[in-house]
Short mmCIF file of C-alpha atoms in Angstrom, two decimals:
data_model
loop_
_atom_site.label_atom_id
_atom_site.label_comp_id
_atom_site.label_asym_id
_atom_site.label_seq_id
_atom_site.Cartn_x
_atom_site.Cartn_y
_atom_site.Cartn_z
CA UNK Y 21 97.02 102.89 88.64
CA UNK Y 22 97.06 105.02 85.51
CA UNK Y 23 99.22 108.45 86.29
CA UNK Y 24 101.10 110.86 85.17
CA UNK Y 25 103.63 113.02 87.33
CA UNK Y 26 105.89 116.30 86.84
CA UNK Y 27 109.48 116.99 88.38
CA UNK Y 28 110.94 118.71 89.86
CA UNK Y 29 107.80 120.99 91.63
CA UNK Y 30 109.86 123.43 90.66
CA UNK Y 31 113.03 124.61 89.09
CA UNK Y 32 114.65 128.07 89.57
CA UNK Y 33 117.83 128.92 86.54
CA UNK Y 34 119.80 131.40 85.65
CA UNK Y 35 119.22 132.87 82.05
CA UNK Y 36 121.01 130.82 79.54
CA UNK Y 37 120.91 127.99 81.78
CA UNK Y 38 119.94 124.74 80.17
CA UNK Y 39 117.89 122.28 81.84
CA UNK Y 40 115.20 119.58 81.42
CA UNK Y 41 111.72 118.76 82.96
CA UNK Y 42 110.47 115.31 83.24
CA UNK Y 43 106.83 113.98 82.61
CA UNK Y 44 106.72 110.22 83.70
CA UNK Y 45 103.79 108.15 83.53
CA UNK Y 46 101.96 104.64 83.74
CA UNK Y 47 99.63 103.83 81.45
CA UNK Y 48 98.54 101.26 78.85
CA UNK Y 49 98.21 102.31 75.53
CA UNK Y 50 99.39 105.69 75.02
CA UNK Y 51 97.55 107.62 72.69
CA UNK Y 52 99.52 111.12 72.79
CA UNK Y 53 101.19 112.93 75.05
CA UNK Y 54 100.52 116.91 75.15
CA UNK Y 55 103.03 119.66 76.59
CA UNK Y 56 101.09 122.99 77.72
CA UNK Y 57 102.88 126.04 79.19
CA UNK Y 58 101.02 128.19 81.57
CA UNK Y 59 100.97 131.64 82.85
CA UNK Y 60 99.80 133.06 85.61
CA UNK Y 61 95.91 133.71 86.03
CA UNK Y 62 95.67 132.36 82.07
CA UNK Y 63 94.89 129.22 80.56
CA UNK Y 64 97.06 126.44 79.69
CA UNK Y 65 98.82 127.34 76.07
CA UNK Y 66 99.68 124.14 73.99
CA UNK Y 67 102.90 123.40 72.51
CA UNK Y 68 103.46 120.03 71.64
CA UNK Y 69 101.97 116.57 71.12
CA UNK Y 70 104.01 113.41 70.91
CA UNK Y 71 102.22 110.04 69.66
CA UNK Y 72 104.93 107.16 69.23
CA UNK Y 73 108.49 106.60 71.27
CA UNK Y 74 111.55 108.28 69.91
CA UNK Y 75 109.73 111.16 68.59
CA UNK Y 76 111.27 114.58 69.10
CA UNK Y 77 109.38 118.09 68.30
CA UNK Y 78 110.81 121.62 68.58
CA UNK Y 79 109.83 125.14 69.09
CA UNK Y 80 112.26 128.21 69.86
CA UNK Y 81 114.30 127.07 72.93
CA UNK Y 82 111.87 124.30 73.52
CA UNK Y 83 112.23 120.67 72.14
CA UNK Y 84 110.28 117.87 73.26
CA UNK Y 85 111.35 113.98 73.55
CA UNK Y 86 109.50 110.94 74.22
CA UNK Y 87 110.19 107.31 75.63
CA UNK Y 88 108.18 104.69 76.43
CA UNK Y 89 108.15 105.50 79.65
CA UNK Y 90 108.28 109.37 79.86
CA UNK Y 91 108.66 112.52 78.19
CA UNK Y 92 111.12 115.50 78.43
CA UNK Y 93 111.12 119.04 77.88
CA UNK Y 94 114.44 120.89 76.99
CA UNK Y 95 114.65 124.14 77.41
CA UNK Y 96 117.75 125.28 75.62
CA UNK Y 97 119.58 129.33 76.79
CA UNK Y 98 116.21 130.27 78.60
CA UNK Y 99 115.23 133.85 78.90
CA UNK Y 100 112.84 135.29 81.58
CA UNK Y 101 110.33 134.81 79.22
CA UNK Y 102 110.39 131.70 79.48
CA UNK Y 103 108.91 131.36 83.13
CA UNK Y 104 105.75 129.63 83.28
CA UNK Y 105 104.20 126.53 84.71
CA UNK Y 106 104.86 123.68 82.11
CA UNK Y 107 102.08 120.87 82.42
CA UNK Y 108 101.80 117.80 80.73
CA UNK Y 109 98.85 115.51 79.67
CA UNK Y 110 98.70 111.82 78.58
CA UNK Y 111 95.27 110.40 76.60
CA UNK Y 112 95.45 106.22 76.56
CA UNK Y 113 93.21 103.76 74.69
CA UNK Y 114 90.76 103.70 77.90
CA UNK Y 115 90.85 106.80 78.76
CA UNK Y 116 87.00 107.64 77.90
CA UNK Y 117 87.72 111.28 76.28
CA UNK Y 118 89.90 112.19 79.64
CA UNK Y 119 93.34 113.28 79.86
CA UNK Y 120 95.42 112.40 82.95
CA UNK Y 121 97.16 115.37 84.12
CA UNK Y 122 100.28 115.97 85.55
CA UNK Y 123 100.90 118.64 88.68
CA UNK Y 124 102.73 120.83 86.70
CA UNK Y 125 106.54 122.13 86.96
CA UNK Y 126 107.02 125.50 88.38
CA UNK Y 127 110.02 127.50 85.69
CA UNK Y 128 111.88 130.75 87.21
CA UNK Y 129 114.07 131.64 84.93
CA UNK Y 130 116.07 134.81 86.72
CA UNK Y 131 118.00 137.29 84.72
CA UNK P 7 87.60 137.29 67.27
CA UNK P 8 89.69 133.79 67.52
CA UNK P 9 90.38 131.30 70.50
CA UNK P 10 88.07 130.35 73.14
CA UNK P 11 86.68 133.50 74.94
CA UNK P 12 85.45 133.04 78.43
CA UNK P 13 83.35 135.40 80.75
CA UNK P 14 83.63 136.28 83.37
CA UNK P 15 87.27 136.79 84.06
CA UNK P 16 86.87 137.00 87.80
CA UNK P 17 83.29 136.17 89.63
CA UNK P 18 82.82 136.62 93.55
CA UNK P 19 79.85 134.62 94.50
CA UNK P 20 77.89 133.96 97.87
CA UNK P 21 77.34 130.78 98.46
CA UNK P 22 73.20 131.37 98.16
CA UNK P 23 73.62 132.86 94.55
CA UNK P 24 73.31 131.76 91.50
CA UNK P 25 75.68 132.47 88.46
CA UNK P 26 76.60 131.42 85.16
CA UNK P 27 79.84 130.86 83.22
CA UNK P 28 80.25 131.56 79.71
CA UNK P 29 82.07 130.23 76.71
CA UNK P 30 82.62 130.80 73.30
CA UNK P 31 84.94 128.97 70.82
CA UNK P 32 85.59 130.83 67.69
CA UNK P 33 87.63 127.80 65.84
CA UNK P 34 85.00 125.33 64.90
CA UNK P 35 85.38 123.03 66.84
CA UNK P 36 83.83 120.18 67.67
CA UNK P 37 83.93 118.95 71.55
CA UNK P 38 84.12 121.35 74.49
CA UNK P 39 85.49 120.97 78.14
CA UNK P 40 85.28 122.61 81.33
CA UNK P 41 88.14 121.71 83.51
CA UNK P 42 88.46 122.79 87.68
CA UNK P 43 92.36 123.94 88.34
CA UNK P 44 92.46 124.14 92.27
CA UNK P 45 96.52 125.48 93.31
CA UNK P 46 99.30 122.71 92.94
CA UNK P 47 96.69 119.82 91.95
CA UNK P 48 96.31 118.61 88.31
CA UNK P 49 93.51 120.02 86.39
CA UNK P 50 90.30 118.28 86.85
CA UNK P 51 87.99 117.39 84.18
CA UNK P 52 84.42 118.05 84.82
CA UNK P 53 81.86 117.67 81.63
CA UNK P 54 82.84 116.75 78.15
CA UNK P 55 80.27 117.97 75.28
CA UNK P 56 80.82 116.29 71.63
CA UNK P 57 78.67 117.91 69.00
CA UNK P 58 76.38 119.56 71.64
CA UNK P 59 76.00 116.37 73.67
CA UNK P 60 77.16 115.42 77.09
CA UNK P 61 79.64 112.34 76.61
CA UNK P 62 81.12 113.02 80.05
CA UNK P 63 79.96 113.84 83.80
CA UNK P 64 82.84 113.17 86.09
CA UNK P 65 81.50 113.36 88.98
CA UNK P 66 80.73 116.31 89.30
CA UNK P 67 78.16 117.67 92.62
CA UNK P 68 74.94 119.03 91.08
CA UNK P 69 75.26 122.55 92.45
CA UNK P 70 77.23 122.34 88.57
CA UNK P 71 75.14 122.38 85.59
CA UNK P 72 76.40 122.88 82.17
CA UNK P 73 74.87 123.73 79.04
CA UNK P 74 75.79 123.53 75.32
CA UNK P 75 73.19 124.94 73.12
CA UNK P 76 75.55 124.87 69.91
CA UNK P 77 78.47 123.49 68.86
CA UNK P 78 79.97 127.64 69.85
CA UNK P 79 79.05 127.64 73.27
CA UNK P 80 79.36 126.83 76.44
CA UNK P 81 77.82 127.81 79.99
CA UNK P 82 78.68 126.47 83.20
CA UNK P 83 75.51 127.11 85.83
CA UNK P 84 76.18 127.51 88.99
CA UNK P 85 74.48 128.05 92.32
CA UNK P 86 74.55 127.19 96.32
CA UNK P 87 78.17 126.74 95.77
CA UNK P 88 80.53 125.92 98.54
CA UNK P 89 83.83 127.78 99.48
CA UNK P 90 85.81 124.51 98.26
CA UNK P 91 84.66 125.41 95.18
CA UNK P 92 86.58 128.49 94.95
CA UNK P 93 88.93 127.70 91.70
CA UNK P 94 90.17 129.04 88.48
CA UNK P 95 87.26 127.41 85.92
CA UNK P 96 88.63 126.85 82.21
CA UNK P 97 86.98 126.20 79.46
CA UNK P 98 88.37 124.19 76.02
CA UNK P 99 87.65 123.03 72.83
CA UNK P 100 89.43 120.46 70.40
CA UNK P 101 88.42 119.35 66.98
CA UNK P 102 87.93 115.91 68.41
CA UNK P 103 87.11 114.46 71.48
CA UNK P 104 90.66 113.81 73.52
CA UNK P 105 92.97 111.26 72.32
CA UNK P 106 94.00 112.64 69.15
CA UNK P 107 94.22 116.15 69.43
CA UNK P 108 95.37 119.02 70.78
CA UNK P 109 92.75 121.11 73.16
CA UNK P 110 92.68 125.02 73.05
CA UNK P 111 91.94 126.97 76.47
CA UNK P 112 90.54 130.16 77.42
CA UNK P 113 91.82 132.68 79.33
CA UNK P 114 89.53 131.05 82.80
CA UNK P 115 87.20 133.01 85.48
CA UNK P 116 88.87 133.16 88.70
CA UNK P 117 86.16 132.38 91.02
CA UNK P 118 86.00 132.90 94.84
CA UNK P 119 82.81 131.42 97.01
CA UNK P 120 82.39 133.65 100.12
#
């Protein structure tokens, strides 16, 4: 079964503290996978699309990897700023216009 | 104005009324999306329009009707809705159809079914 799925649920750090989020998922033919960060009561904000293993993209404190298995988000010194609900989104060859969604990872970042 | 605008912002509903969503895409793009987010579960696509025309119905119960009278806008119809139903609705837009590129989301309308 084609999915896509987030961890941890959640993940509480300490400013400056660097960490990663995971986005794993099964499918056949990946076409891109997209990185969104959302805020509360707004809509998902894109940062990043990755098409082909081994590529890498950065932005600020954020740089995002990809396997051919999964993705990762780095977030390098966070600030408070920085908290949001990261989601992640995977389009594959038979996808029929849709996106598979992940759950979403839950970032505190306390100061 | 730039983005993708959507109105309401927040809609309480009974669940004998009828109501309509708005949307408005200010980047020229070609495909809009509305998409259900219900708390901790993945967002949910519900209608894809290319170039004004439906290319997707997931599913979707038929107390939802959408409409795309130009490439610009959007409208999500609504009416004898359930309390289930109560959800934060976004609308988005991409140049192309998913796959390829990136899609740009509005802000949402928060809506509650009493």
């Amino acid at each position: 079964e084609d999915q896509v799925t987030q961890s941890p649920e959640a993940l509480r750090l300490q400013e400056g503290e660097s960490s990663s989020l995971n986005c794993s998922y099964t499918v056949s033919g990946l076409r891109g996978l997209f990185w969104y960060r959302q805020d509360p009561g707004k809509g998902p904000e894109f940062l990043f699309t990755l098409y082909s293993a081994g590529e890498e993209k950065e932005k600020e404190r954020l740089k995002a990897t990809l396997t051919k298995k999964e993705s990762f988000l780095h977030i390098t010194a966070p600030k408070p700023e920085d908290s949001a609900t990261y989601l992640c989104a995977v389009s594959y060859m038979d996808s029929n216009y849709q996106l598979i969604w992940g759950a979403g990872t839950k970032l505190i970042i306390k100061p | 104005e730039t983005g993708v605008t959507q109105t309401p912002r927040h809609l309480v509903m009974g669940m004998t009324n009828k109501k309509s969503l708005k949307c408005e895409q200010h980047l020229g793009h070609n495909a809009m999306y509305w998409y259900k987010q219900s708390a901790k579960k993945p967002l949910e696509l519900m209608f894809v329009y290319s170039l004004e025309e439906r290319v997707e119905n997931n599913s979707v119960p038929s107390r939802f009707s959408p409409e795309c009278p130009n490439s610009s806008h959007l409208f999500l119809h609504l009416h004898t809705l359930q309390p289930e139903d109560s959800a934060l609705y976004l609308c988005a837009s991409s140049q192309d159809t998913p796959g390829g590129t990136e899609a740009f989301f509005g802000q949402g309308t928060r809506l509650t079914v009493v």
